[in-house]
CSV table of C-alpha atoms in Angstrom, one decimal:
chain,number,residue,atom,x,y,z
A,1,UNK,CA,63.3,82.9,115.2
A,2,UNK,CA,65.0,79.8,116.6
A,3,UNK,CA,67.1,79.4,113.5
A,4,UNK,CA,68.2,83.0,113.7
A,5,UNK,CA,69.5,82.4,117.3
A,6,UNK,CA,71.0,79.0,116.7
A,7,UNK,CA,73.6,80.2,114.1
A,8,UNK,CA,75.2,82.8,116.3
A,9,UNK,CA,75.3,80.3,119.2
A,10,UNK,CA,77.1,77.8,117.0
A,11,UNK,CA,79.6,80.5,115.9
A,12,UNK,CA,80.1,81.5,119.5
A,13,UNK,CA,80.7,77.9,120.5
A,14,UNK,CA,83.3,77.5,117.8
A,15,UNK,CA,85.0,80.7,118.9
A,16,UNK,CA,84.9,79.6,122.5
A,17,UNK,CA,86.4,76.2,121.5
A,18,UNK,CA,89.2,77.9,119.7
A,19,UNK,CA,89.9,80.1,122.7
A,20,UNK,CA,89.7,77.3,125.2
A,21,UNK,CA,91.5,74.6,123.3
A,22,UNK,CA,93.1,75.6,120.0
A,23,UNK,CA,94.7,78.8,121.2
A,24,UNK,CA,96.6,77.2,124.1
A,25,UNK,CA,97.7,74.4,121.8
A,26,UNK,CA,98.9,77.0,119.3
A,27,UNK,CA,100.8,78.8,122.0
A,28,UNK,CA,102.5,75.7,123.3
A,29,UNK,CA,103.6,74.6,119.8
A,30,UNK,CA,104.1,77.6,117.7
A,31,UNK,CA,104.6,80.7,119.9
A,32,UNK,CA,108.2,81.9,120.2
A,33,UNK,CA,109.2,80.7,123.7
A,34,UNK,CA,113.0,80.6,123.4
A,35,UNK,CA,115.0,83.6,124.7
A,36,UNK,CA,118.7,83.9,124.4
A,37,UNK,CA,121.2,86.4,125.8
A,38,UNK,CA,121.0,89.6,123.8
A,39,UNK,CA,118.9,87.9,121.2
A,40,UNK,CA,122.0,86.1,119.8
A,41,UNK,CA,122.3,82.4,119.0
A,42,UNK,CA,123.5,80.4,121.9
A,43,UNK,CA,125.1,77.0,122.1
A,44,UNK,CA,123.5,74.3,124.2
A,45,UNK,CA,125.2,71.0,125.2
A,46,UNK,CA,123.4,67.7,125.7
A,47,UNK,CA,125.5,65.1,127.4
A,48,UNK,CA,125.3,61.3,126.9
A,49,UNK,CA,122.9,59.7,129.4
A,50,UNK,CA,120.6,62.6,129.7
A,51,UNK,CA,116.9,62.1,129.3
A,52,UNK,CA,114.5,64.7,128.0
A,53,UNK,CA,113.6,65.7,131.6
A,54,UNK,CA,117.3,66.6,132.2
A,55,UNK,CA,117.4,68.5,128.9
A,56,UNK,CA,114.4,70.5,130.0
A,57,UNK,CA,115.9,71.2,133.4
A,58,UNK,CA,119.1,72.5,131.7
A,59,UNK,CA,117.2,74.6,129.2
A,60,UNK,CA,115.3,76.2,132.1
A,61,UNK,CA,118.5,76.6,134.2
A,62,UNK,CA,120.1,78.5,131.3
A,63,UNK,CA,117.0,80.6,130.9
A,64,UNK,CA,116.5,79.5,127.3
A,65,UNK,CA,112.9,78.5,127.6
A,66,UNK,CA,110.1,80.6,129.1
A,67,UNK,CA,107.4,77.9,129.0
A,68,UNK,CA,108.8,74.6,130.5
A,69,UNK,CA,105.4,73.0,130.7
A,70,UNK,CA,104.8,73.7,127.1
A,71,UNK,CA,108.3,72.3,126.2
A,72,UNK,CA,107.6,69.0,128.0
A,73,UNK,CA,104.1,68.7,126.4
A,74,UNK,CA,105.5,69.3,122.9
A,75,UNK,CA,108.5,67.0,123.6
A,76,UNK,CA,106.1,64.2,124.6
A,77,UNK,CA,103.8,64.7,121.6
A,78,UNK,CA,106.9,64.6,119.3
A,79,UNK,CA,108.3,61.5,120.9
A,80,UNK,CA,111.5,63.3,122.0
A,81,UNK,CA,111.8,61.1,125.2
A,82,UNK,CA,112.8,58.2,122.9
A,83,UNK,CA,115.0,60.4,120.6
A,84,UNK,CA,117.4,62.3,122.9
A,85,UNK,CA,120.8,62.7,121.2
A,86,UNK,CA,123.9,64.1,122.8
A,87,UNK,CA,125.7,67.0,121.1
A,88,UNK,CA,126.2,70.7,120.7
A,89,UNK,CA,123.2,72.5,119.4
A,90,UNK,CA,122.9,76.1,118.3
A,91,UNK,CA,119.7,77.6,119.8
A,92,UNK,CA,118.2,80.6,118.0
A,93,UNK,CA,116.3,83.4,119.8
A,94,UNK,CA,112.5,83.3,119.4
A,95,UNK,CA,112.4,79.6,118.5
A,96,UNK,CA,109.0,77.9,119.2
A,97,UNK,CA,108.9,74.8,121.3
A,98,UNK,CA,108.2,72.8,118.1
A,99,UNK,CA,111.3,74.2,116.4
A,100,UNK,CA,113.4,73.6,119.5
A,101,UNK,CA,112.3,70.0,120.0
A,102,UNK,CA,112.6,69.3,116.2
A,103,UNK,CA,116.3,70.4,116.4
A,104,UNK,CA,117.1,68.5,119.5
A,105,UNK,CA,115.3,65.4,118.4
A,106,UNK,CA,117.0,65.4,115.0
A,107,UNK,CA,120.5,65.0,116.4
A,108,UNK,CA,121.7,67.5,113.9
A,109,UNK,CA,124.3,69.2,116.1
A,110,UNK,CA,126.7,71.9,115.0
A,111,UNK,CA,130.4,70.9,115.0
A,112,UNK,CA,133.0,72.9,116.9
A,113,UNK,CA,136.3,74.3,115.8
A,114,UNK,CA,138.8,72.3,117.9
A,115,UNK,CA,142.1,74.3,118.1
A,116,UNK,CA,145.2,73.4,119.9
A,117,UNK,CA,148.8,74.7,119.8
A,118,UNK,CA,151.5,72.8,121.8
A,119,UNK,CA,151.4,70.1,124.4
A,120,UNK,CA,154.5,68.5,125.9
A,121,UNK,CA,152.7,65.4,127.3
A,122,UNK,CA,149.7,63.2,126.6
A,123,UNK,CA,148.4,64.2,130.0
A,124,UNK,CA,148.4,67.9,129.0
A,125,UNK,CA,146.6,67.1,125.8
A,126,UNK,CA,144.0,65.0,127.6
A,127,UNK,CA,143.3,67.7,130.1
A,128,UNK,CA,142.8,70.2,127.3
A,129,UNK,CA,140.5,67.8,125.4
A,130,UNK,CA,138.5,67.2,128.6
A,131,UNK,CA,137.8,71.0,128.8
A,132,UNK,CA,136.8,71.4,125.1
A,133,UNK,CA,135.0,68.1,124.2
A,134,UNK,CA,132.6,65.8,126.0
A,135,UNK,CA,135.1,63.0,126.5
A,136,UNK,CA,137.1,62.7,129.8
A,137,UNK,CA,140.8,62.9,130.1
A,138,UNK,CA,140.9,59.4,131.5
A,139,UNK,CA,139.0,58.0,128.5
A,140,UNK,CA,141.4,59.6,126.0
A,141,UNK,CA,144.5,58.5,127.9
A,142,UNK,CA,143.1,55.0,128.0
A,143,UNK,CA,143.0,55.0,124.2
A,144,UNK,CA,146.5,56.6,123.9
A,145,UNK,CA,147.9,54.0,126.2
A,146,UNK,CA,146.1,51.0,124.6
A,147,UNK,CA,149.0,49.2,122.8
A,148,UNK,CA,146.7,46.9,120.8
A,149,UNK,CA,144.4,49.7,119.6
A,150,UNK,CA,147.4,51.9,118.6
A,151,UNK,CA,149.1,49.1,116.8
A,152,UNK,CA,146.0,48.4,114.7
A,153,UNK,CA,145.1,52.0,114.0
A,154,UNK,CA,148.4,53.8,113.6
A,155,UNK,CA,151.3,51.5,114.1
A,156,UNK,CA,152.4,53.7,117.1
A,157,UNK,CA,152.9,52.8,120.7
A,158,UNK,CA,151.8,54.4,124.0
A,159,UNK,CA,155.3,56.1,124.0
A,160,UNK,CA,154.8,57.6,120.6
A,161,UNK,CA,151.0,58.1,120.4
A,162,UNK,CA,151.3,61.9,120.8
A,163,UNK,CA,153.3,62.1,117.6
A,164,UNK,CA,150.3,62.3,115.3
A,165,UNK,CA,148.9,65.5,116.8
A,166,UNK,CA,149.8,68.5,114.6
A,167,UNK,CA,148.7,71.9,116.0
A,168,UNK,CA,145.9,73.4,113.9
A,169,UNK,CA,142.1,73.9,113.9
A,170,UNK,CA,139.9,70.9,113.2
A,171,UNK,CA,136.2,70.8,112.8
A,172,UNK,CA,134.6,68.0,114.7
A,173,UNK,CA,131.6,67.1,116.8
A,174,UNK,CA,131.7,67.9,120.5
A,175,UNK,CA,130.5,64.5,121.6
A,176,UNK,CA,133.1,62.5,119.5
A,177,UNK,CA,134.2,59.3,121.1
A,178,UNK,CA,137.9,58.9,122.2
A,179,UNK,CA,138.6,56.2,119.6
A,180,UNK,CA,137.0,58.3,116.9
A,181,UNK,CA,138.9,61.3,118.0
A,182,UNK,CA,142.2,59.5,117.7
A,183,UNK,CA,141.3,58.0,114.4
A,184,UNK,CA,140.3,61.5,113.1
A,185,UNK,CA,143.7,63.0,114.2
A,186,UNK,CA,145.5,60.1,112.6
A,187,UNK,CA,143.6,60.8,109.4
A,188,UNK,CA,144.6,64.4,109.5
A,189,UNK,CA,148.2,63.3,110.2
A,190,UNK,CA,148.2,61.1,107.1
A,191,UNK,CA,146.7,63.9,105.0
A,192,UNK,CA,149.4,66.3,106.2
A,193,UNK,CA,152.1,63.9,104.9
A,194,UNK,CA,151.6,64.8,101.2
A,195,UNK,CA,153.7,63.3,98.4
A,196,UNK,CA,155.8,66.4,98.4
A,197,UNK,CA,156.5,66.3,102.2
A,198,UNK,CA,157.3,62.6,102.0
A,199,UNK,CA,159.7,63.1,99.2
A,200,UNK,CA,161.6,65.8,101.2
A,201,UNK,CA,161.5,63.5,104.2
A,202,UNK,CA,163.1,60.6,102.2
A,203,UNK,CA,165.7,63.0,100.9
A,204,UNK,CA,167.0,63.8,104.4
A,205,UNK,CA,166.9,60.2,105.4
A,206,UNK,CA,164.4,60.4,108.3
A,207,UNK,CA,161.1,58.6,108.8
A,208,UNK,CA,157.9,60.5,109.9
A,209,UNK,CA,158.4,59.8,113.6
A,210,UNK,CA,162.0,61.1,113.4
A,211,UNK,CA,160.9,64.2,111.6
A,212,UNK,CA,158.3,64.9,114.2
A,213,UNK,CA,160.8,64.3,117.0
A,214,UNK,CA,163.4,66.6,115.5
A,215,UNK,CA,160.7,69.2,114.9
A,216,UNK,CA,159.6,69.0,118.5
A,217,UNK,CA,163.1,69.8,119.7
A,218,UNK,CA,163.3,72.8,117.4
A,219,UNK,CA,159.8,73.9,118.6
A,220,UNK,CA,161.2,74.1,122.1
A,221,UNK,CA,164.5,75.7,121.1
A,222,UNK,CA,163.2,78.8,119.2
A,223,UNK,CA,160.1,80.8,118.4
A,224,UNK,CA,161.8,82.4,115.4
A,225,UNK,CA,160.4,80.6,112.4
A,226,UNK,CA,163.0,82.2,110.1
A,227,UNK,CA,165.9,80.4,111.8
A,228,UNK,CA,164.3,77.0,112.3
A,229,UNK,CA,165.6,75.6,109.0
A,230,UNK,CA,169.1,76.6,109.9
A,231,UNK,CA,168.8,75.0,113.3
A,232,UNK,CA,167.4,71.8,111.7
A,233,UNK,CA,170.5,71.8,109.6
A,234,UNK,CA,172.7,71.8,112.7
A,235,UNK,CA,170.8,68.8,114.2
A,236,UNK,CA,170.9,66.9,110.9
A,237,UNK,CA,174.7,67.5,110.7
A,238,UNK,CA,175.1,66.1,114.2
A,239,UNK,CA,172.9,63.0,113.4
A,240,UNK,CA,174.9,62.4,110.2
A,241,UNK,CA,178.2,62.7,111.9
A,242,UNK,CA,177.0,60.6,114.9
A,243,UNK,CA,177.4,63.5,117.4
A,244,UNK,CA,175.2,63.7,120.4
A,245,UNK,CA,172.5,66.2,119.9
A,246,UNK,CA,173.0,67.8,123.3
A,247,UNK,CA,169.7,69.6,123.1
A,248,UNK,CA,168.7,71.3,126.3
A,249,UNK,CA,164.9,70.9,125.8
A,250,UNK,CA,165.3,67.1,125.8
A,251,UNK,CA,167.0,67.3,129.2
A,252,UNK,CA,164.1,69.4,130.6
A,253,UNK,CA,161.8,66.7,129.2
A,254,UNK,CA,163.9,64.0,130.8
A,255,UNK,CA,163.9,65.7,134.2
A,256,UNK,CA,160.1,66.4,133.9
A,257,UNK,CA,160.5,70.1,134.7
A,258,UNK,CA,159.8,72.5,131.9
A,259,UNK,CA,160.3,75.6,134.0
A,260,UNK,CA,164.0,75.1,134.2
A,261,UNK,CA,165.7,78.3,133.0
A,262,UNK,CA,169.2,77.0,133.2
A,263,UNK,CA,170.3,73.5,132.5
A,264,UNK,CA,173.0,72.5,135.0
A,265,UNK,CA,175.4,69.6,135.3
A,266,UNK,CA,173.1,67.7,137.7
A,267,UNK,CA,170.4,67.8,135.0
A,268,UNK,CA,172.7,66.4,132.4
A,269,UNK,CA,173.3,63.3,134.6
A,270,UNK,CA,169.6,62.2,134.5
A,271,UNK,CA,169.5,58.7,133.0
A,272,UNK,CA,166.8,58.9,130.4
A,273,UNK,CA,166.6,58.0,126.7
A,274,UNK,CA,165.4,61.6,126.3
A,275,UNK,CA,168.7,63.0,127.6
A,276,UNK,CA,170.5,63.7,124.4
A,277,UNK,CA,173.7,64.5,126.3
A,278,UNK,CA,173.9,60.9,127.5
A,279,UNK,CA,172.3,59.1,124.6
A,280,UNK,CA,173.3,59.7,120.9
A,281,UNK,CA,170.8,60.2,118.1
A,282,UNK,CA,167.2,61.4,118.4
A,283,UNK,CA,165.1,60.6,121.5
A,284,UNK,CA,162.5,57.9,121.1
A,285,UNK,CA,159.5,60.2,120.6
A,286,UNK,CA,158.6,63.9,120.2
A,287,UNK,CA,159.0,66.1,123.4
A,288,UNK,CA,156.0,68.2,122.3
A,289,UNK,CA,153.5,68.6,119.5
A,290,UNK,CA,155.6,70.7,117.0
A,291,UNK,CA,154.0,73.4,114.9
A,292,UNK,CA,153.8,73.1,111.1
A,293,UNK,CA,156.6,75.7,110.6
A,294,UNK,CA,158.9,73.5,112.8
A,295,UNK,CA,158.0,70.4,110.9
A,296,UNK,CA,158.5,72.1,107.5
A,297,UNK,CA,161.8,73.5,108.8
A,298,UNK,CA,163.1,70.0,109.2
A,299,UNK,CA,161.9,69.0,105.7
A,300,UNK,CA,163.4,72.2,104.2
A,301,UNK,CA,166.5,72.2,106.4
A,302,UNK,CA,169.5,74.3,105.3
A,303,UNK,CA,172.6,72.6,104.1
A,304,UNK,CA,175.6,74.2,105.8
A,305,UNK,CA,178.6,73.3,108.0
A,306,UNK,CA,177.3,74.7,111.3
A,307,UNK,CA,177.6,72.2,114.2
A,308,UNK,CA,176.7,74.5,117.1
A,309,UNK,CA,174.3,77.3,118.1
A,310,UNK,CA,173.8,79.4,121.2
A,311,UNK,CA,171.2,81.9,122.2
A,312,UNK,CA,172.1,85.6,121.7
A,313,UNK,CA,172.2,87.8,124.8
A,314,UNK,CA,170.2,90.6,123.2
A,315,UNK,CA,166.9,89.1,124.2
A,316,UNK,CA,165.8,88.8,120.5
A,317,UNK,CA,165.2,85.0,120.8
A,318,UNK,CA,167.7,84.4,117.9
A,319,UNK,CA,170.9,82.3,118.0
A,320,UNK,CA,174.5,82.5,117.0
A,321,UNK,CA,175.5,79.6,114.7
A,322,UNK,CA,179.1,78.3,114.7
A,323,UNK,CA,181.2,75.9,112.8
A,324,UNK,CA,184.0,75.4,115.4
A,325,UNK,CA,184.0,74.5,119.0
A,326,UNK,CA,186.2,77.5,119.8
A,327,UNK,CA,183.7,80.0,118.3
A,328,UNK,CA,180.8,78.3,120.0
A,329,UNK,CA,182.6,78.3,123.4
A,330,UNK,CA,183.0,82.0,123.1
A,331,UNK,CA,179.3,82.6,122.5
A,332,UNK,CA,178.4,80.1,125.3
A,333,UNK,CA,180.6,81.9,127.8
A,334,UNK,CA,179.0,85.2,126.9
A,335,UNK,CA,175.6,83.7,127.5
A,336,UNK,CA,176.6,82.2,130.8
A,337,UNK,CA,177.9,85.5,132.0
A,338,UNK,CA,174.6,87.1,131.1
A,339,UNK,CA,172.7,84.5,133.1
A,340,UNK,CA,175.0,85.0,136.1
A,341,UNK,CA,174.5,88.8,135.9
A,342,UNK,CA,170.7,88.3,135.9
A,343,UNK,CA,171.0,85.9,138.8
A,344,UNK,CA,169.5,83.0,136.9
A,345,UNK,CA,170.6,79.7,138.5
């Protein structure tokens, strides 16, 4: 009789042990506790200097975990406190605490697509990077103004350090260091300069920096890609004949006011190496980060006899191209009349 009663009691004890001890453990470790908005994967950022407590606080603040106590228990059991890695992580809906901690502890973050178009100054670039990546604008500017670093890495200077940035989309890690970021962009810059592009560059007699500088002026002059090669031909003609470029965008850069709608005589008197009305040849560095079409327009510039161009008054964004001063003056007067009629001063 005693044996008959003992067996059920043992079984009952095992069941109670499972209920009291194993089931809570299972829930903490394996039960789906991560909930994302609309059930879609969500990005989560871990900053340098965070400990696992801060990570847990942010997960809770973003309502990604429903069992913070369980998260911390699992994190401690899996030694996450000693393996916190910064980065951008993609959190999936219905992850368990174990799956979440495994991901965060591994440091296997997901890269971002870093896209930029045009910047006119290092400061603009740094501000944008500060918004998109973990690094601060001050840290990036420190690198781009570090003469010794630039000389060793790229052979550039603080005045020309923006020249390697070619607008495009680049895959990189969100927590990339400023030095690594600059090295990466220089690597992309070197990759851009293929043998074919270098051969074209040599044919027109410009070095890489000069190509980027001329392309930056064209970038500011027109948005019409199909006339950029013709415009490049005008500037190359002027460089070859030792004429001043007289490019209005360089004057705006020299003045430091990119909102100027009409370049006046007072602007033309600003003493700056970027003022191509006062100083012949190309300015010392690009006045913006030129697009690939603008760069290729210089490399594939048209050979012609045009020495002038002037914006058309039809609002199309296209330009009249002229060979003689007289023809150009006629177009320029027409354009000035239009500006006067519109009250643009």
